[in-house]
Tab-separated table of C-alpha atoms and ligand atoms in Angstrom:
chain	number	residue	atom	x	y	z
A	85	MET	CA	0.000	0.000	0.000
A	86	PRO	CA	1.540	3.337	-1.001
A	87	THR	CA	2.017	5.909	1.728
A	88	ASP	CA	1.178	9.620	1.737
A	89	ALA	CA	4.851	10.256	1.085
A	90	ASP	CA	4.756	8.030	-2.025
A	91	TRP	CA	1.766	9.882	-3.445
A	92	ARG	CA	3.418	13.222	-2.802
A	93	GLU	CA	6.609	12.112	-4.426
A	94	TRP	CA	4.836	10.690	-7.498
A	95	ASP	CA	2.637	13.748	-7.785
A	96	ARG	CA	5.652	16.057	-7.583
A	97	ARG	CA	7.961	14.133	-9.883
A	98	ARG	CA	5.798	12.116	-12.250
A	99	VAL	CA	2.633	14.135	-12.856
A	100	TRP	CA	2.994	17.130	-15.159
A	101	HIS	CA	0.271	19.464	-13.921
A	102	ALA	CA	-1.822	21.750	-16.123
A	103	PHE	CA	-0.988	25.471	-16.034
A	104	THR	CA	1.559	24.809	-13.292
A	105	GLN	CA	5.262	25.595	-13.003
A	106	MET	CA	6.554	22.248	-11.828
A	107	GLN	CA	9.770	23.704	-10.443
A	108	GLY	CA	8.932	24.282	-6.806
A	109	TYR	CA	5.483	22.688	-7.133
A	110	GLU	CA	4.103	21.630	-3.755
A	111	PRO	CA	1.635	18.719	-3.939
A	112	LEU	CA	-1.878	19.212	-2.638
A	113	LEU	CA	-3.602	15.848	-2.938
A	114	ILE	CA	-7.357	15.753	-2.542
A	115	GLU	CA	-8.454	12.338	-1.401
A	116	ARG	CA	-12.197	12.855	-1.034
A	117	ALA	CA	-14.847	15.530	-1.050
A	118	SER	CA	-18.325	16.014	0.258
A	119	GLY	CA	-20.723	18.854	-0.459
A	120	CYS	CA	-18.585	21.949	-0.958
A	121	THR	CA	-15.634	20.681	1.083
A	122	LEU	CA	-12.459	19.034	-0.204
A	123	TYR	CA	-10.277	16.874	2.075
A	124	ASP	CA	-6.585	16.337	1.429
A	125	ILE	CA	-4.620	13.195	2.303
A	126	ASP	CA	-3.704	14.707	5.680
A	127	GLY	CA	-7.373	15.213	6.477
A	128	ASN	CA	-7.297	19.009	6.078
A	129	ALA	CA	-10.604	20.465	4.890
A	130	TYR	CA	-10.946	23.218	2.288
A	131	LEU	CA	-14.069	24.937	1.057
A	132	ASP	CA	-14.195	24.604	-2.725
A	133	GLY	CA	-14.427	28.294	-3.641
A	134	VAL	CA	-14.015	27.755	-7.386
A	135	SER	CA	-16.086	24.592	-7.945
A	136	SER	CA	-13.006	22.486	-8.741
A	137	LEU	CA	-12.169	24.877	-11.565
A	138	TRP	CA	-15.663	26.082	-12.492
A	139	CYS	CA	-17.135	22.594	-12.850
A	140	ASN	CA	-18.959	21.458	-9.774
A	141	VAL	CA	-22.612	22.499	-9.558
A	142	HIS	CA	-24.513	20.549	-6.896
A	143	GLY	CA	-21.643	19.759	-4.522
A	144	HIS	CA	-19.334	16.762	-4.351
A	145	GLY	CA	-20.530	13.243	-3.545
A	146	HIS	CA	-24.146	14.100	-4.305
A	147	PRO	CA	-26.120	10.891	-3.668
A	148	ARG	CA	-28.269	11.224	-6.805
A	149	LEU	CA	-25.317	11.951	-9.095
A	150	ASN	CA	-23.351	9.088	-7.579
A	151	ALA	CA	-26.312	6.737	-7.940
A	152	ALA	CA	-26.889	7.705	-11.584
A	153	ILE	CA	-23.277	6.935	-12.436
A	154	THR	CA	-23.106	3.642	-10.541
A	155	ASP	CA	-26.479	2.576	-11.943
A	156	GLN	CA	-25.279	3.212	-15.494
A	157	LEU	CA	-22.089	1.335	-14.642
A	158	THR	CA	-24.108	-1.847	-14.125
A	159	ARG	CA	-25.256	-1.567	-17.779
A	160	VAL	CA	-22.312	-0.334	-19.844
A	161	ALA	CA	-19.405	2.027	-19.169
A	162	HIS	CA	-18.617	3.084	-22.702
A	163	VAL	CA	-20.109	2.940	-26.192
A	164	THR	CA	-18.671	4.708	-29.210
A	165	SER	CA	-20.631	7.510	-30.856
A	166	LEU	CA	-19.254	6.630	-34.287
A	167	GLY	CA	-22.295	5.288	-36.094
A	168	MET	CA	-24.096	4.179	-32.913
A	169	GLY	CA	-25.419	5.553	-29.651
A	170	ASN	CA	-26.722	4.818	-26.170
A	171	PRO	CA	-29.909	5.648	-24.264
A	172	PRO	CA	-28.529	8.205	-21.757
A	173	ALA	CA	-26.738	10.215	-24.466
A	174	ALA	CA	-29.880	10.173	-26.631
A	175	GLU	CA	-32.049	11.334	-23.736
A	176	LEU	CA	-29.528	13.996	-22.780
A	177	ALA	CA	-29.485	15.408	-26.314
A	178	ALA	CA	-33.286	15.578	-26.311
A	179	ARG	CA	-33.398	17.269	-22.911
A	180	LEU	CA	-30.704	19.796	-23.772
A	181	VAL	CA	-32.625	20.728	-26.925
A	182	GLU	CA	-35.791	21.098	-24.843
A	183	ARG	CA	-34.063	23.466	-22.401
A	184	ALA	CA	-31.756	25.401	-24.724
A	185	PRO	CA	-32.667	28.656	-26.462
A	186	ALA	CA	-35.265	27.818	-29.142
A	187	GLY	CA	-33.714	26.825	-32.458
A	188	LEU	CA	-30.744	24.829	-31.142
A	189	GLU	CA	-31.912	21.382	-32.164
A	190	HIS	CA	-28.940	19.034	-32.475
A	191	VAL	CA	-26.158	18.017	-30.113
A	192	PHE	CA	-22.623	16.901	-30.967
A	193	PHE	CA	-20.853	15.439	-27.932
A	194	SER	CA	-17.155	15.661	-27.087
A	195	GLY	CA	-15.109	15.255	-23.930
A	196	ASP	CA	-13.685	18.656	-23.030
A	197	GLY	CA	-14.664	22.271	-23.518
A	198	ALA	CA	-11.865	22.941	-26.000
A	199	CYS	CA	-13.137	20.041	-28.106
A	200	ALA	CA	-16.656	21.491	-28.121
A	201	VAL	CA	-15.207	24.791	-29.385
A	202	GLU	CA	-13.019	23.018	-31.918
A	203	ALA	CA	-16.081	21.185	-33.271
A	204	ALA	CA	-18.058	24.449	-33.464
A	205	LEU	CA	-15.291	26.181	-35.438
A	206	LYS	CA	-15.002	23.303	-37.894
A	207	MET	CA	-18.785	23.050	-38.266
A	208	ALA	CA	-18.988	26.764	-39.019
A	209	PHE	CA	-16.178	26.502	-41.556
A	210	GLN	CA	-17.663	23.460	-43.295
A	211	TYR	CA	-21.176	24.926	-43.186
A	212	TRP	CA	-20.249	27.749	-45.548
A	213	ARG	CA	-18.774	25.288	-48.053
A	214	GLN	CA	-21.906	23.166	-48.086
A	215	VAL	CA	-24.720	25.666	-47.695
A	216	ASN	CA	-26.731	26.483	-50.784
A	217	PRO	CA	-25.394	28.661	-52.350
A	218	ALA	CA	-21.914	27.847	-51.020
A	219	MET	CA	-19.727	30.697	-49.734
A	220	PRO	CA	-16.331	29.047	-49.421
A	221	ARG	CA	-14.556	32.385	-48.952
A	222	LYS	CA	-16.062	32.671	-45.489
A	223	THR	CA	-13.196	31.121	-43.572
A	224	ARG	CA	-12.076	33.545	-40.857
A	225	PHE	CA	-13.341	34.007	-37.334
A	226	VAL	CA	-13.817	37.076	-35.182
A	227	ALA	CA	-12.953	36.803	-31.504
A	228	PHE	CA	-12.486	39.149	-28.578
A	229	GLU	CA	-9.186	40.107	-27.039
A	230	ASP	CA	-8.543	38.242	-23.793
A	231	ALA	CA	-11.041	35.597	-24.849
A	232	TYR	CA	-10.430	32.055	-23.682
A	233	HIS	CA	-11.885	29.116	-25.557
A	234	GLY	CA	-9.512	26.284	-24.628
A	235	ASP	CA	-5.969	25.162	-25.307
A	236	THR	CA	-6.090	23.064	-28.463
A	237	LEU	CA	-4.630	24.846	-31.489
A	238	GLY	CA	-8.021	25.686	-33.024
A	239	SER	CA	-9.560	26.960	-29.806
A	240	ALA	CA	-6.349	28.813	-28.918
A	241	SER	CA	-6.408	30.466	-32.356
A	242	VAL	CA	-9.602	32.254	-31.333
A	243	GLY	CA	-8.246	32.792	-27.815
A	244	GLY	CA	-6.651	36.049	-26.842
A	245	VAL	CA	-5.035	35.610	-23.442
A	246	GLU	CA	-1.521	36.685	-24.353
A	247	ARG	CA	0.178	34.973	-21.457
A	248	PHE	CA	-1.272	31.591	-22.435
A	249	HIS	CA	-1.325	31.856	-26.200
A	250	ALA	CA	1.576	34.102	-27.316
A	251	MET	CA	4.073	31.230	-27.262
A	252	PHE	CA	2.043	29.251	-29.782
A	253	ARG	CA	1.116	32.143	-32.073
A	254	PRO	CA	3.200	30.793	-35.000
A	255	LEU	CA	1.100	27.613	-34.963
A	256	LEU	CA	-2.289	29.314	-34.841
A	257	PHE	CA	-4.580	30.433	-37.655
A	258	GLU	CA	-5.253	34.117	-38.166
A	259	THR	CA	-8.266	35.591	-36.408
A	260	HIS	CA	-9.860	39.042	-36.425
A	261	ARG	CA	-9.673	40.426	-32.933
A	262	LEU	CA	-11.834	43.099	-31.324
A	263	PRO	CA	-11.431	44.761	-27.951
A	264	PRO	CA	-13.986	43.466	-25.436
A	265	PRO	CA	-16.338	45.892	-23.697
A	266	ASP	CA	-14.255	46.504	-20.568
A	267	ARG	CA	-15.869	48.998	-18.209
A	268	TYR	CA	-12.976	49.041	-15.769
A	269	ARG	CA	-10.399	49.825	-18.427
A	270	PRO	CA	-12.282	51.445	-21.310
A	271	PRO	CA	-10.454	52.280	-24.544
A	272	THR	CA	-8.947	55.787	-24.551
A	273	GLY	CA	-11.564	58.432	-25.114
A	274	ILE	CA	-14.505	56.126	-24.322
A	275	GLU	CA	-16.650	56.448	-21.194
A	276	ALA	CA	-17.255	53.303	-19.137
A	277	ALA	CA	-20.969	53.551	-19.906
A	278	ASP	CA	-20.244	53.484	-23.642
A	279	VAL	CA	-17.895	50.502	-23.935
A	280	GLY	CA	-20.661	48.174	-25.115
A	281	ARG	CA	-21.806	50.483	-27.875
A	282	ASP	CA	-18.201	51.177	-28.877
A	283	ALA	CA	-17.364	47.473	-29.142
A	284	LEU	CA	-20.540	46.813	-31.141
A	285	ASP	CA	-19.713	49.691	-33.491
A	286	ARG	CA	-16.299	48.165	-34.130
A	287	LEU	CA	-17.858	44.767	-34.762
A	288	ASP	CA	-20.349	46.376	-37.126
A	289	ALA	CA	-17.579	48.148	-39.029
A	290	LEU	CA	-15.479	44.997	-39.325
A	291	LEU	CA	-18.404	42.897	-40.523
A	292	ALA	CA	-19.606	45.589	-42.948
A	293	GLU	CA	-16.208	45.523	-44.581
A	294	GLN	CA	-15.202	41.873	-44.372
A	295	ALA	CA	-18.241	39.651	-43.771
A	296	ASP	CA	-17.738	37.860	-47.083
A	297	GLY	CA	-14.494	36.426	-45.662
A	298	ILE	CA	-15.849	35.725	-42.168
A	299	ALA	CA	-17.412	32.422	-41.093
A	300	GLY	CA	-18.410	33.406	-37.583
A	301	VAL	CA	-18.008	35.418	-34.407
A	302	ILE	CA	-17.175	33.507	-31.237
A	303	ILE	CA	-18.092	34.964	-27.866
A	304	GLU	CA	-18.235	33.978	-24.220
A	305	PRO	CA	-21.756	35.120	-23.330
A	306	LEU	CA	-22.077	37.672	-20.475
A	307	VAL	CA	-18.679	37.031	-18.858
A	308	GLN	CA	-15.178	36.425	-20.218
A	309	CYS	CA	-14.163	34.342	-17.253
A	310	ALA	CA	-10.517	33.532	-17.966
A	311	ALA	CA	-9.919	37.170	-18.948
A	312	GLY	CA	-10.322	37.918	-15.233
A	313	ILE	CA	-14.125	37.806	-14.878
A	314	LEU	CA	-14.707	40.530	-17.430
A	315	VAL	CA	-18.453	41.117	-17.205
A	316	HIS	CA	-20.016	42.497	-20.379
A	317	PRO	CA	-22.618	45.250	-20.134
A	318	ASP	CA	-26.301	44.300	-20.423
A	319	GLY	CA	-27.459	44.008	-23.989
A	320	PHE	CA	-24.017	43.343	-25.428
A	321	LEU	CA	-24.719	39.716	-26.284
A	322	ARG	CA	-27.989	40.709	-27.955
A	323	GLY	CA	-26.099	43.365	-29.880
A	324	VAL	CA	-23.618	40.782	-31.154
A	325	ARG	CA	-26.507	38.544	-32.232
A	326	GLU	CA	-28.102	41.433	-34.150
A	327	ARG	CA	-24.836	42.374	-35.911
A	328	THR	CA	-23.951	38.793	-36.858
A	329	ARG	CA	-27.448	38.207	-38.246
A	330	ARG	CA	-27.443	41.477	-40.156
A	331	HIS	CA	-24.122	40.704	-41.832
A	332	GLY	CA	-24.695	37.002	-42.461
A	333	VAL	CA	-22.056	35.480	-40.225
A	334	LEU	CA	-22.577	32.708	-37.677
A	335	MET	CA	-22.524	33.315	-33.942
A	336	ILE	CA	-20.813	30.762	-31.712
A	337	ALA	CA	-21.621	31.071	-28.003
A	338	ASP	CA	-19.002	29.443	-25.772
A	339	GLU	CA	-20.964	28.693	-22.600
A	340	VAL	CA	-18.412	26.204	-21.301
A	341	ALA	CA	-17.873	28.315	-18.161
A	342	VAL	CA	-21.032	30.411	-17.885
A	343	GLY	CA	-23.591	27.742	-18.816
A	344	MET	CA	-25.384	25.278	-16.566
A	345	GLY	CA	-26.771	27.784	-14.099
A	346	ARG	CA	-23.572	29.650	-13.302
A	347	ALA	CA	-24.882	32.976	-14.636
A	348	GLY	CA	-28.261	32.538	-12.941
A	349	THR	CA	-30.111	30.841	-15.818
A	350	LEU	CA	-29.491	27.331	-17.151
A	351	PHE	CA	-28.089	28.777	-20.391
A	352	ALA	CA	-26.399	32.172	-20.234
A	353	CYS	CA	-27.857	33.148	-23.641
A	354	GLU	CA	-31.345	32.969	-22.096
A	355	ARG	CA	-30.550	36.098	-20.122
A	356	GLU	CA	-30.625	38.138	-23.329
A	357	GLY	CA	-33.118	36.067	-25.306
A	358	VAL	CA	-30.406	35.076	-27.774
A	359	THR	CA	-30.206	31.943	-29.907
A	360	PRO	CA	-26.693	31.535	-31.308
A	361	ASP	CA	-26.091	29.325	-34.355
A	362	LEU	CA	-23.742	27.122	-32.348
A	363	LEU	CA	-23.477	26.805	-28.577
A	364	CYS	CA	-20.750	25.049	-26.577
A	365	LEU	CA	-21.220	23.466	-23.155
A	366	GLY	CA	-18.696	21.728	-20.909
A	367	LYS	CA	-17.422	22.027	-17.343
A	368	GLY	CA	-20.726	21.900	-15.385
A	369	LEU	CA	-22.596	19.781	-17.938
A	370	THR	CA	-22.238	16.599	-15.868
A	371	GLY	CA	-22.578	18.534	-12.624
A	372	GLY	CA	-18.788	18.644	-12.862
A	373	TYR	CA	-18.445	14.887	-12.241
A	374	LEU	CA	-17.200	13.465	-15.532
A	375	PRO	CA	-15.642	14.868	-18.688
A	376	MET	CA	-18.280	15.690	-21.274
A	377	SER	CA	-18.926	18.633	-23.539
A	378	ALA	CA	-21.466	19.419	-26.208
A	379	THR	CA	-21.762	21.558	-29.315
A	380	MET	CA	-25.385	22.441	-30.045
A	381	ALA	CA	-26.384	23.445	-33.569
A	382	THR	CA	-29.450	24.891	-35.276
A	383	GLY	CA	-31.524	23.136	-37.937
A	384	PRO	CA	-29.992	25.059	-40.866
A	385	ILE	CA	-26.471	24.049	-39.819
A	386	TRP	CA	-27.434	20.395	-39.445
A	387	ASP	CA	-29.218	20.483	-42.810
A	388	ALA	CA	-26.083	21.678	-44.606
A	389	PHE	CA	-24.331	18.458	-43.566
A	390	LEU	CA	-27.025	16.112	-44.929
A	391	GLY	CA	-26.567	14.362	-48.251
A	392	ALA	CA	-25.802	11.043	-49.880
A	393	TYR	CA	-22.700	9.356	-48.491
A	394	SER	CA	-20.889	10.003	-51.788
A	395	GLU	CA	-21.472	13.767	-51.515
A	396	SER	CA	-18.971	13.841	-48.622
A	397	LYS	CA	-20.966	16.328	-46.589
A	398	THR	CA	-20.278	14.271	-43.461
A	399	PHE	CA	-18.676	16.002	-40.488
A	400	TYR	CA	-15.426	14.035	-40.392
A	401	HIS	CA	-14.568	14.901	-36.822
A	402	GLY	CA	-14.992	13.184	-33.482
A	403	HIS	CA	-13.486	12.045	-30.237
A	404	THR	CA	-13.267	8.520	-28.905
A	405	PHE	CA	-15.167	9.092	-25.679
A	406	ALA	CA	-17.844	11.397	-27.116
A	407	GLY	CA	-21.315	10.710	-25.762
A	408	ASN	CA	-20.010	8.444	-23.022
A	409	PRO	CA	-22.999	6.888	-21.222
A	410	LEU	CA	-21.606	7.321	-17.691
A	411	ALA	CA	-21.074	11.026	-18.331
A	412	ALA	CA	-24.486	11.341	-19.983
A	413	ALA	CA	-26.111	9.636	-16.996
A	414	ALA	CA	-24.422	12.163	-14.704
A	415	ALA	CA	-25.588	15.056	-16.894
A	416	LEU	CA	-29.169	13.745	-16.831
A	417	ALA	CA	-29.030	13.434	-13.048
A	418	SER	CA	-27.716	16.989	-12.862
A	419	LEU	CA	-30.687	18.254	-14.898
A	420	ASP	CA	-33.001	16.261	-12.599
A	421	ILE	CA	-31.458	17.956	-9.572
A	422	PHE	CA	-31.878	21.379	-11.206
A	423	ASP	CA	-35.594	20.627	-11.579
A	424	GLY	CA	-36.255	18.576	-8.452
A	425	ASP	CA	-34.427	20.892	-6.054
A	426	ARG	CA	-35.518	24.064	-7.834
A	427	VAL	CA	-31.856	25.081	-8.029
A	428	LEU	CA	-32.374	28.018	-10.376
A	429	GLU	CA	-35.196	29.354	-8.210
A	430	SER	CA	-32.882	29.274	-5.190
A	431	LEU	CA	-30.176	31.255	-6.945
A	432	PRO	CA	-31.338	34.891	-6.799
A	433	GLN	CA	-31.080	34.812	-3.004
A	434	LYS	CA	-27.514	33.418	-3.164
A	435	VAL	CA	-26.471	35.820	-5.908
A	436	GLU	CA	-27.719	38.668	-3.728
A	437	ARG	CA	-25.882	37.329	-0.680
A	438	LEU	CA	-22.698	37.075	-2.729
A	439	ALA	CA	-23.181	40.666	-3.924
A	440	ARG	CA	-23.642	41.914	-0.361
A	441	GLY	CA	-20.639	39.921	0.813
A	442	LEU	CA	-18.475	41.449	-1.903
A	443	GLU	CA	-19.339	45.040	-0.954
A	444	PRO	CA	-16.867	45.371	1.926
A	445	LEU	CA	-14.087	44.005	-0.284
A	446	ALA	CA	-14.449	46.870	-2.740
A	447	ASP	CA	-13.312	49.358	-0.090
A	448	LEU	CA	-9.998	47.635	0.625
A	449	PRO	CA	-7.020	49.707	-0.527
A	450	ILE	CA	-5.593	47.111	-2.933
A	451	VAL	CA	-8.961	46.155	-4.436
A	452	GLY	CA	-9.450	48.031	-7.690
A	453	ASP	CA	-12.640	46.488	-8.977
A	454	VAL	CA	-15.212	43.883	-8.002
A	455	ARG	CA	-17.212	42.266	-10.790
A	456	GLN	CA	-20.071	39.813	-10.533
A	457	CYS	CA	-22.537	38.012	-12.747
A	458	GLY	CA	-24.719	35.366	-11.132
A	459	MET	CA	-22.547	33.058	-9.029
A	460	ILE	CA	-19.369	34.259	-10.749
A	461	ALA	CA	-17.244	36.969	-9.162
A	462	GLY	CA	-13.817	38.490	-9.701
A	463	ILE	CA	-11.903	40.737	-7.316
A	464	GLU	CA	-9.124	42.632	-9.045
A	465	LEU	CA	-6.128	43.619	-6.929
A	466	VAL	CA	-4.289	46.765	-8.040
A	467	ARG	CA	-1.108	48.552	-7.065
A	468	ASP	CA	-2.679	51.997	-7.414
A	469	LYS	CA	-6.397	52.163	-6.872
A	470	ALA	CA	-6.882	55.704	-8.154
A	471	ARG	CA	-4.909	55.102	-11.346
A	472	ARG	CA	-6.146	51.510	-11.758
A	473	GLU	CA	-2.557	50.442	-12.109
A	474	PRO	CA	-2.124	46.661	-12.052
A	475	PHE	CA	0.471	44.812	-10.018
A	476	PRO	CA	3.140	43.318	-12.290
A	477	TRP	CA	2.013	39.717	-12.912
A	478	GLU	CA	5.402	38.411	-11.761
A	479	MET	CA	4.539	39.488	-8.215
A	480	ARG	CA	1.827	36.797	-8.155
A	481	VAL	CA	-0.297	38.971	-5.899
A	482	GLY	CA	-3.476	37.001	-6.602
A	483	GLY	CA	-1.557	33.851	-5.734
A	484	MET	CA	-0.349	35.392	-2.470
A	485	ALA	CA	-3.929	36.030	-1.382
A	486	CYS	CA	-5.030	32.540	-2.423
A	487	ASP	CA	-2.111	30.947	-0.532
A	488	ARG	CA	-3.340	32.683	2.607
A	489	ALA	CA	-6.931	31.626	1.979
A	490	LEU	CA	-5.784	28.025	1.586
A	491	ARG	CA	-4.095	28.126	4.977
A	492	ALA	CA	-7.399	29.340	6.403
A	493	GLY	CA	-9.274	26.439	4.775
A	494	VAL	CA	-10.604	27.983	1.573
A	495	TRP	CA	-9.377	26.807	-1.814
A	496	LEU	CA	-9.296	29.508	-4.509
A	497	ARG	CA	-7.327	29.822	-7.725
A	498	PRO	CA	-6.590	33.284	-9.095
A	499	LEU	CA	-6.259	34.584	-12.643
A	500	GLY	CA	-3.224	36.834	-12.357
A	501	ASN	CA	-4.277	39.767	-10.159
A	502	VAL	CA	-7.908	38.712	-10.134
A	503	ILE	CA	-9.222	36.458	-7.410
A	504	VAL	CA	-12.034	34.320	-8.731
A	505	LEU	CA	-15.026	33.257	-6.679
A	506	MET	CA	-17.145	30.633	-8.387
A	507	PRO	CA	-18.541	28.370	-5.691
A	508	PRO	CA	-20.806	25.415	-6.473
A	509	LEU	CA	-24.422	26.550	-6.890
A	510	ALA	CA	-25.155	24.284	-3.912
A	511	ILE	CA	-23.019	26.429	-1.585
A	512	ARG	CA	-24.701	27.114	1.746
A	513	ASP	CA	-25.100	30.631	3.092
A	514	SER	CA	-22.747	29.932	6.000
A	515	GLU	CA	-20.116	28.504	3.648
A	516	LEU	CA	-20.375	31.448	1.288
A	517	ASP	CA	-20.013	33.848	4.217
A	518	ARG	CA	-16.918	31.992	5.387
A	519	ILE	CA	-15.298	32.105	1.963
A	520	LEU	CA	-15.888	35.862	1.818
A	521	ASP	CA	-14.563	36.407	5.363
A	522	VAL	CA	-11.427	34.392	4.713
A	523	LEU	CA	-10.849	36.140	1.414
A	524	ARG	CA	-11.280	39.569	2.967
A	525	GLN	CA	-8.715	38.787	5.654
A	526	ALA	CA	-6.345	37.311	3.063
A	527	ILE	CA	-6.502	40.487	0.978
A	528	ILE	CA	-5.986	42.671	4.048
A	529	ASP	CA	-2.947	40.581	5.018
A	530	VAL	CA	-1.462	40.762	1.530
A	531	GLY	CA	-2.013	44.528	1.479
A	532	GLY	CA	-0.255	44.773	4.825
A	533	GLU	CA	2.633	42.634	3.730
A	534	LEU	CA	3.119	44.592	0.497
A	535	ALA	CA	3.089	47.855	2.456
A	536	HIS	CA	5.490	46.577	5.133
A	537	PRO	CA	7.470	43.604	3.813
A	538	ARG	CA	8.355	41.269	6.655
A	539	SER	CA	12.042	40.802	7.278
A	540	GLU	CA	13.358	37.276	6.678
A	541	SER	CA	14.280	36.762	10.319
A	542	ARG	CA	10.712	37.077	11.611
B	856	PLP	C1	-12.553	26.135	-19.527
B	856	PLP	C2	-13.051	26.755	-20.786
B	856	PLP	C3	-12.847	26.131	-22.033
B	856	PLP	C4	-12.022	24.876	-22.180
B	856	PLP	O1	-12.591	23.774	-21.592
B	856	PLP	P1	-11.660	22.495	-21.288
B	856	PLP	O2	-12.626	21.481	-20.762
B	856	PLP	O3	-10.654	22.926	-20.274
B	856	PLP	O4	-11.037	22.099	-22.570
B	856	PLP	C5	-13.395	26.719	-23.149
B	856	PLP	N1	-14.095	27.863	-23.061
B	856	PLP	C6	-14.308	28.490	-21.901
B	856	PLP	C7	-15.098	29.735	-21.885
B	856	PLP	C8	-13.771	27.975	-20.725
B	856	PLP	O5	-13.925	28.624	-19.560
């Protein structure tokens, strides 16, 4: 039987962790979890303040999710989706269509969010070659700066987080990029209140000029999470839908992070009454239990891929574990919990509590901005509050605050200078209050330490 020391050693030396500098990496091994609490191999408990990276919805170890998975396990663990299917995946597709914005009628399953985006980009590209009349010149995509759509080469090509993607730029395809509507740091000469209109005007101008070479616009509805919880102004998503429709380009909504209740509605697009042409889901789709993602498509897109086998209109794309029945069973159970426990109905009260809990943070001297949408929040730490001057990323100030929170029993993971709060929707009031208290103290402590660096001897 391996010991704790073995696991630590293997985790440190043999596992290559995602988005992690392995030099100096200190293992944190989670052995079990229950509700919103994670337990490490030493028995330390941590509140899961970011839903195990934006995935978990109803808490860990939920009896109904566990039962759905183990029940499916007694039937079959995996079936390919190449030319065949399985009952849970079929039912899940039907139920997603029922719940999604009207018009999204077909579901292509993959395993991870990046794969759902990748599929959407390739569908959009192929659509224009097969639609009648074909418009094969429509090959480029429009994306927003600081967008994040995953780490495969296609999804990174439409991504815009420089620190993640710059290294791979020579491998990526060219994309039109537009500044996002950022109210905290508006473009020069633009008022915060006008950033949405300004960004839409730029989109309009680009599409007016180049739509005949553009396949689609990809957007993270309502919030660009990985950009540092950049919350778009109300109406922006609707504005993008209007512009894309007017100029005849597809709209791809990447709801991998904001979907599945996170923004307050099951689908984020519902908030603005928008039906995109393609919609990507991931992360919380299975309640955050198993890897599964989905690309939803409208009837016209699906139709463009129909034809005799010899016409080669088939979508030649797919992943081995797409439509996995265990994952589909978990996703169905998650939808059942949404309905049975009236999860969405319970959210406004929690969203409000989160908003009230964030208020005192905004007054702290190193907090520049606090942004929230539904159960998603970002707290941006700044060196100079008045001038909105960021800390240099090398200082790892967000990480310093999260290290302190961890020692106080709250697990958070920052995005540069932005501390992210994205607790499971099942978080209890008392747990949410504790996360906010711990975070507030952590930020105060970091502010103190930056103002008066401790000497090494103390
Ligand atoms: C996390 C994320 C992805 C990528 O999903 P993976 O499952 O990590 O591949 C794509 N888009 C958005 C908006 C995300 O937040």
